[in-house]
Amino acid sequence: MAMQPTAMRFANLRNQSLTTRVSLLGLTVLCLYGVVSPAAGYWGGTSGLWAAAAAAALCLAGTAAALVVSHPLRGPKYVWYSLFLGTLFRTGVPLGAGLACILRGGALAEAGMLVYLLVFYPLTLVLETILSLPSGSRDRHRADISQNATP
């Protein structure tokens, strides 16, 4: 069974360099900010724009750090280390900053930075997960499959 074009594109993304994957993550967050910013500006004015930008930056920082930290830990021997460290950065950065924002108060908290974290976090989580999956090359595992196996 041949791979679908969309699945092929995702597999190609996973095979790119770390710099390319982090850049793609940043570009995606920037595009999402472009979609969110009119609503943030309408409901929160300048403070709303800053709150959305802060949430975007925090989610980007967390997921980019998770990609960078887990990159040298690829492979079956390091899967638990990669999972733990990636989750620590991916979740810890936005959650810690959001908690600090709420506890401290101020313009960002009043403008709804936590709401914007809830907008940016799921997208960055999904994209970072796709970009951190093992490469899509099938040649390495081809020898493991019996030639008599039926598809």
Coordinates of N, CA and C in Angstrom, one line a residue:
M1 N 0.9 -1.2 0.0 CA 0.0 0.0 0.0 C 0.9 1.2 0.0
A2 N 0.6 2.1 -0.9 CA 1.5 3.3 -1.0 C 1.1 4.4 0.0
M3 N 2.1 5.2 0.4 CA 1.8 6.2 1.4 C 1.0 7.4 0.7
Q4 N 0.1 7.9 1.4 CA -0.7 9.0 1.0 C 0.2 10.3 0.8
P5 N -0.1 11.2 0.0 CA 0.7 12.4 -0.2 C 0.9 13.2 1.1
T6 N -0.2 13.4 1.9 CA -0.1 14.1 3.2 C 0.8 13.4 4.1
A7 N 0.7 12.1 4.3 CA 1.6 11.3 5.1 C 3.0 11.4 4.7
M8 N 3.2 11.4 3.4 CA 4.6 11.5 2.8 C 5.2 12.9 3.2
R9 N 4.4 13.9 3.2 CA 4.9 15.3 3.5 C 5.3 15.3 5.0
F10 N 4.5 14.7 5.9 CA 4.9 14.6 7.3 C 6.1 13.8 7.5
A11 N 6.2 12.7 6.8 CA 7.4 11.9 6.9 C 8.7 12.7 6.5
N12 N 8.5 13.5 5.4 CA 9.7 14.3 4.9 C 10.0 15.3 6.0
L13 N 9.1 15.9 6.7 CA 9.3 16.9 7.7 C 10.2 16.3 8.8
R14 N 9.9 15.1 9.2 CA 10.6 14.5 10.3 C 12.1 14.2 9.9
N15 N 12.3 14.1 8.6 CA 13.7 13.8 8.2 C 14.5 15.1 8.0
Q16 N 14.0 16.2 8.2 CA 14.7 17.5 8.0 C 15.6 17.7 9.2
S17 N 16.5 18.7 9.0 CA 17.5 19.0 10.0 C 16.7 19.7 11.2
L18 N 17.4 19.7 12.4 CA 16.8 20.3 13.5 C 16.5 21.8 13.3
T19 N 17.4 22.5 12.7 CA 17.2 23.9 12.4 C 15.9 24.1 11.5
T20 N 15.7 23.3 10.5 CA 14.6 23.4 9.7 C 13.3 23.1 10.4
R21 N 13.3 22.1 11.3 CA 12.1 21.8 12.1 C 11.8 22.9 13.1
V22 N 12.8 23.4 13.7 CA 12.5 24.5 14.7 C 12.0 25.8 13.9
S23 N 12.6 26.0 12.7 CA 12.1 27.1 11.9 C 10.7 26.9 11.5
L24 N 10.3 25.7 11.1 CA 8.9 25.4 10.7 C 8.0 25.7 11.9
L25 N 8.4 25.3 13.1 CA 7.6 25.5 14.3 C 7.4 27.0 14.5
G26 N 8.5 27.8 14.4 CA 8.4 29.2 14.6 C 7.5 29.9 13.5
L27 N 7.6 29.4 12.3 CA 6.8 30.0 11.2 C 5.3 29.7 11.4
T28 N 5.0 28.5 11.9 CA 3.6 28.1 12.2 C 3.0 28.9 13.3
V29 N 3.8 29.1 14.4 CA 3.4 29.9 15.5 C 3.1 31.4 15.0
L30 N 4.0 31.9 14.2 CA 3.9 33.2 13.7 C 2.6 33.4 12.9
C31 N 2.3 32.4 12.0 CA 1.1 32.4 11.2 C -0.1 32.3 12.1
L32 N -0.1 31.5 13.2 CA -1.2 31.4 14.1 C -1.4 32.7 14.8
Y33 N -0.3 33.4 15.2 CA -0.4 34.7 15.8 C -1.1 35.7 14.9
G34 N -0.8 35.6 13.6 CA -1.4 36.5 12.6 C -2.9 36.2 12.5
V35 N -3.4 35.0 12.8 CA -4.8 34.7 12.8 C -5.5 35.2 14.1
V36 N -4.8 35.0 15.2 CA -5.3 35.3 16.5 C -5.2 36.8 16.9
S37 N -4.3 37.5 16.3 CA -4.0 38.9 16.7 C -5.2 39.9 16.4
P38 N -6.0 39.7 15.4 CA -7.1 40.7 15.2 C -8.1 40.5 16.4
A39 N -8.4 39.3 16.8 CA -9.3 39.1 17.9 C -8.7 39.6 19.2
A40 N -7.4 39.3 19.4 CA -6.8 39.8 20.6 C -6.7 41.3 20.7
G41 N -6.5 42.0 19.5 CA -6.5 43.4 19.5 C -7.9 44.0 19.7
Y42 N -8.9 43.3 19.2 CA -10.3 43.8 19.3 C -10.8 43.7 20.7
W43 N -10.5 42.6 21.4 CA -11.0 42.4 22.7 C -10.1 43.0 23.8
G44 N -8.8 43.0 23.6 CA -7.9 43.4 24.6 C -7.1 44.6 24.3
G45 N -7.2 45.2 23.1 CA -6.4 46.3 22.7 C -4.9 45.9 22.7
T46 N -4.1 46.9 23.0 CA -2.6 46.6 23.0 C -2.2 45.5 24.0
S47 N -2.9 45.6 25.1 CA -2.6 44.5 26.1 C -2.9 43.1 25.6
G48 N -4.0 43.0 24.9 CA -4.4 41.8 24.3 C -3.4 41.3 23.3
L49 N -2.9 42.2 22.5 CA -1.8 41.8 21.5 C -0.6 41.3 22.2
W50 N -0.2 42.0 23.3 CA 1.0 41.6 24.0 C 0.7 40.2 24.7
A51 N -0.5 40.0 25.2 CA -0.8 38.8 25.9 C -0.7 37.6 24.9
A52 N -1.3 37.8 23.7 CA -1.2 36.8 22.7 C 0.2 36.5 22.2
A53 N 1.0 37.6 22.1 CA 2.4 37.5 21.7 C 3.2 36.7 22.8
A54 N 2.9 37.0 24.0 CA 3.6 36.4 25.1 C 3.3 34.9 25.1
A55 N 2.0 34.6 25.0 CA 1.6 33.2 24.9 C 2.2 32.4 23.8
A56 N 2.2 33.1 22.6 CA 2.9 32.4 21.4 C 4.3 32.2 21.7
A57 N 5.0 33.2 22.2 CA 6.5 33.1 22.5 C 6.8 32.0 23.5
L58 N 5.9 31.9 24.5 CA 6.1 30.9 25.6 C 5.9 29.4 25.0
C59 N 4.9 29.3 24.2 CA 4.6 28.0 23.6 C 5.7 27.6 22.6
L60 N 6.1 28.6 21.9 CA 7.2 28.3 20.9 C 8.5 28.0 21.7
A61 N 8.8 28.7 22.7 CA 10.0 28.4 23.5 C 10.0 27.1 24.1
G62 N 8.9 26.7 24.6 CA 8.8 25.3 25.2 C 8.9 24.2 24.2
T63 N 8.2 24.3 23.1 CA 8.3 23.2 22.1 C 9.6 23.2 21.4
A64 N 10.2 24.4 21.1 CA 11.5 24.4 20.5 C 12.6 23.8 21.4
A65 N 12.5 24.1 22.7 CA 13.4 23.6 23.7 C 13.3 22.0 23.7
A66 N 12.0 21.6 23.7 CA 11.8 20.1 23.7 C 12.4 19.5 22.5
L67 N 12.2 20.1 21.3 CA 12.8 19.5 20.1 C 14.3 19.5 20.2
V68 N 14.9 20.6 20.7 CA 16.4 20.6 20.8 C 16.9 19.6 21.8
V69 N 16.3 19.5 22.9 CA 16.7 18.6 24.0 C 16.6 17.1 23.5
S70 N 15.5 16.8 22.9 CA 15.2 15.4 22.5 C 15.9 15.0 21.2
H71 N 16.5 16.0 20.5 CA 17.1 15.6 19.2 C 18.3 14.6 19.4
P72 N 19.2 14.9 20.3 CA 20.3 14.0 20.5 C 19.9 12.7 21.2
L73 N 18.7 12.6 21.7 CA 18.3 11.4 22.4 C 17.3 10.6 21.6
R74 N 17.5 10.6 20.3 CA 16.7 9.8 19.4 C 17.2 8.3 19.5
G75 N 16.3 7.4 19.3 CA 16.6 6.0 19.3 C 15.9 5.3 20.5
P76 N 15.8 4.0 20.4 CA 15.1 3.2 21.4 C 15.8 3.2 22.7
K77 N 17.1 3.4 22.8 CA 17.7 3.4 24.1 C 17.4 4.6 25.0
Y78 N 17.1 5.7 24.3 CA 16.9 7.0 25.1 C 15.4 7.5 25.0
V79 N 14.5 6.6 24.7 CA 13.1 7.1 24.5 C 12.5 7.6 25.8
W80 N 12.8 7.1 26.9 CA 12.2 7.6 28.2 C 12.8 8.9 28.6
Y81 N 14.1 9.0 28.3 CA 14.8 10.3 28.6 C 14.2 11.4 27.7
S82 N 14.1 11.1 26.5 CA 13.6 12.1 25.5 C 12.2 12.5 25.9
L83 N 11.3 11.5 26.2 CA 9.9 11.8 26.6 C 9.9 12.6 27.8
F84 N 10.6 12.3 28.8 CA 10.6 13.1 30.1 C 11.1 14.5 29.9
L85 N 12.3 14.7 29.3 CA 12.8 16.0 29.1 C 12.0 16.8 28.1
G86 N 11.5 16.2 27.1 CA 10.6 16.9 26.2 C 9.3 17.4 26.8
T87 N 8.7 16.6 27.6 CA 7.5 17.0 28.4 C 7.8 18.0 29.4
L88 N 8.9 18.0 30.0 CA 9.3 19.0 31.0 C 9.4 20.4 30.4
F89 N 10.0 20.5 29.2 CA 10.1 21.8 28.6 C 8.8 22.2 27.9
R90 N 8.2 21.2 27.2 CA 7.0 21.5 26.4 C 5.9 22.0 27.3
T91 N 5.8 21.4 28.4 CA 4.7 21.7 29.3 C 5.1 22.7 30.4
G92 N 6.3 22.5 30.9 CA 6.8 23.4 32.0 C 6.9 24.8 31.7
V93 N 7.4 25.2 30.5 CA 7.6 26.6 30.2 C 6.3 27.3 30.1
P94 N 5.3 26.9 29.3 CA 4.1 27.7 29.3 C 3.3 27.6 30.6
L95 N 3.3 26.4 31.3 CA 2.6 26.3 32.5 C 3.2 27.1 33.6
G96 N 4.5 27.1 33.7 CA 5.2 27.9 34.8 C 5.0 29.4 34.5
A97 N 5.1 29.8 33.3 CA 4.9 31.3 33.0 C 3.4 31.7 33.2
G98 N 2.5 30.8 32.8 CA 1.1 31.1 33.0 C 0.8 31.2 34.5
L99 N 1.3 30.3 35.3 CA 1.1 30.3 36.7 C 1.7 31.6 37.3
A100 N 2.9 31.9 36.9 CA 3.5 33.2 37.4 C 2.7 34.4 37.0
C101 N 2.2 34.4 35.8 CA 1.4 35.5 35.3 C 0.1 35.7 36.2
I102 N -0.6 34.6 36.5 CA -1.8 34.6 37.2 C -1.5 35.0 38.7
L103 N -0.5 34.5 39.3 CA -0.2 34.8 40.7 C 0.3 36.2 40.8
R104 N 1.0 36.7 39.8 CA 1.5 38.1 39.9 C 0.5 39.1 39.5
G105 N -0.4 38.7 38.6 CA -1.4 39.7 38.1 C -0.8 40.6 37.1
G106 N -1.4 41.7 36.8 CA -0.9 42.7 35.8 C -1.7 42.7 34.5
A107 N -1.1 43.4 33.6 CA -1.8 43.7 32.3 C -2.0 42.4 31.5
L108 N -1.0 41.6 31.5 CA -1.0 40.3 30.7 C -2.1 39.4 31.2
A109 N -2.1 39.3 32.6 CA -3.2 38.4 33.2 C -4.6 38.9 32.9
E110 N -4.7 40.2 33.0 CA -6.0 40.8 32.8 C -6.4 40.8 31.3
A111 N -5.5 40.8 30.4 CA -5.8 40.7 29.0 C -6.0 39.2 28.5
G112 N -5.9 38.3 29.4 CA -6.2 36.9 29.1 C -5.1 36.0 28.5
M113 N -3.9 36.2 29.0 CA -2.8 35.4 28.5 C -3.0 33.9 28.6
L114 N -3.7 33.5 29.7 CA -4.0 32.1 29.8 C -4.9 31.6 28.7
V115 N -5.8 32.4 28.3 CA -6.7 32.0 27.2 C -5.9 31.8 25.9
Y116 N -5.0 32.7 25.7 CA -4.1 32.6 24.5 C -3.1 31.4 24.6
L117 N -2.7 31.1 25.8 CA -1.9 29.8 26.0 C -2.7 28.6 25.6
L118 N -4.0 28.6 25.9 CA -4.9 27.5 25.5 C -5.1 27.5 24.0
V119 N -4.9 28.6 23.3 CA -5.0 28.6 21.9 C -3.7 28.1 21.2
F120 N -2.6 28.5 21.7 CA -1.3 28.2 21.0 C -0.8 26.8 21.5
Y121 N -1.0 26.4 22.7 CA -0.4 25.2 23.2 C -0.8 23.9 22.4
P122 N -2.1 23.7 22.1 CA -2.5 22.5 21.4 C -1.8 22.4 20.0
L123 N -1.8 23.5 19.3 CA -1.1 23.5 18.0 C 0.4 23.2 18.0
T124 N 1.0 23.8 19.0 CA 2.5 23.6 19.1 C 2.7 22.2 19.6
L125 N 1.9 21.7 20.4 CA 2.1 20.3 20.9 C 1.9 19.3 19.8
V126 N 0.9 19.4 18.9 CA 0.7 18.5 17.8 C 1.9 18.6 16.8
L127 N 2.3 19.8 16.5 CA 3.3 20.0 15.5 C 4.7 19.5 16.0
E128 N 5.0 19.8 17.3 CA 6.2 19.3 17.9 C 6.2 17.8 18.0
T129 N 5.1 17.2 18.2 CA 5.0 15.7 18.3 C 5.3 15.2 16.9
I130 N 4.7 15.7 15.9 CA 4.9 15.3 14.5 C 6.4 15.4 14.1
L131 N 7.0 16.5 14.5 CA 8.4 16.8 14.1 C 9.4 16.0 14.9
S132 N 9.0 15.5 16.1 CA 9.9 14.7 16.9 C 9.8 13.2 16.8
L133 N 8.8 12.7 15.9 CA 8.7 11.3 15.7 C 9.9 10.8 15.0
P134 N 10.1 9.5 15.1 CA 11.3 8.9 14.4 C 11.1 9.1 12.9
S135 N 12.2 9.1 12.1 CA 12.2 9.3 10.7 C 11.3 8.3 10.0
G136 N 10.8 8.7 8.9 CA 9.8 7.8 8.2 C 10.5 6.9 7.2
S137 N 11.8 6.7 7.3 CA 12.4 5.8 6.3 C 12.0 4.3 6.6
R138 N 11.7 3.6 5.5 CA 11.3 2.3 5.6 C 12.4 1.3 5.3
D139 N 13.5 1.8 4.8 CA 14.6 0.9 4.3 C 15.2 0.2 5.5
R140 N 15.3 0.8 6.6 CA 15.9 0.2 7.8 C 15.2 -1.0 8.3
H141 N 13.9 -1.1 8.1 CA 13.1 -2.2 8.7 C 12.7 -3.2 7.6
R142 N 13.1 -2.9 6.4 CA 12.7 -3.8 5.3 C 13.2 -5.2 5.5
A143 N 14.4 -5.4 6.1 CA 15.0 -6.7 6.3 C 14.2 -7.5 7.4
D144 N 13.5 -6.8 8.2 CA 12.8 -7.4 9.3 C 11.5 -8.1 8.8
I145 N 11.0 -7.8 7.6 CA 9.8 -8.3 7.1 C 10.1 -9.5 6.2
S146 N 9.4 -10.5 6.4 CA 9.5 -11.7 5.6 C 9.0 -11.4 4.2
Q147 N 9.7 -12.0 3.2 CA 9.3 -11.8 1.8 C 8.0 -12.5 1.5
N148 N 7.6 -13.5 2.3 CA 6.4 -14.2 2.1 C 5.2 -13.6 2.8
A149 N 5.4 -12.5 3.5 CA 4.3 -11.9 4.2 C 3.3 -11.2 3.2
T150 N 2.0 -11.3 3.5 CA 1.0 -10.7 2.7 C 0.7 -9.3 3.3
P151 N 0.4 -8.3 2.4 CA 0.1 -7.0 2.9 C -1.2 -6.9 3.6

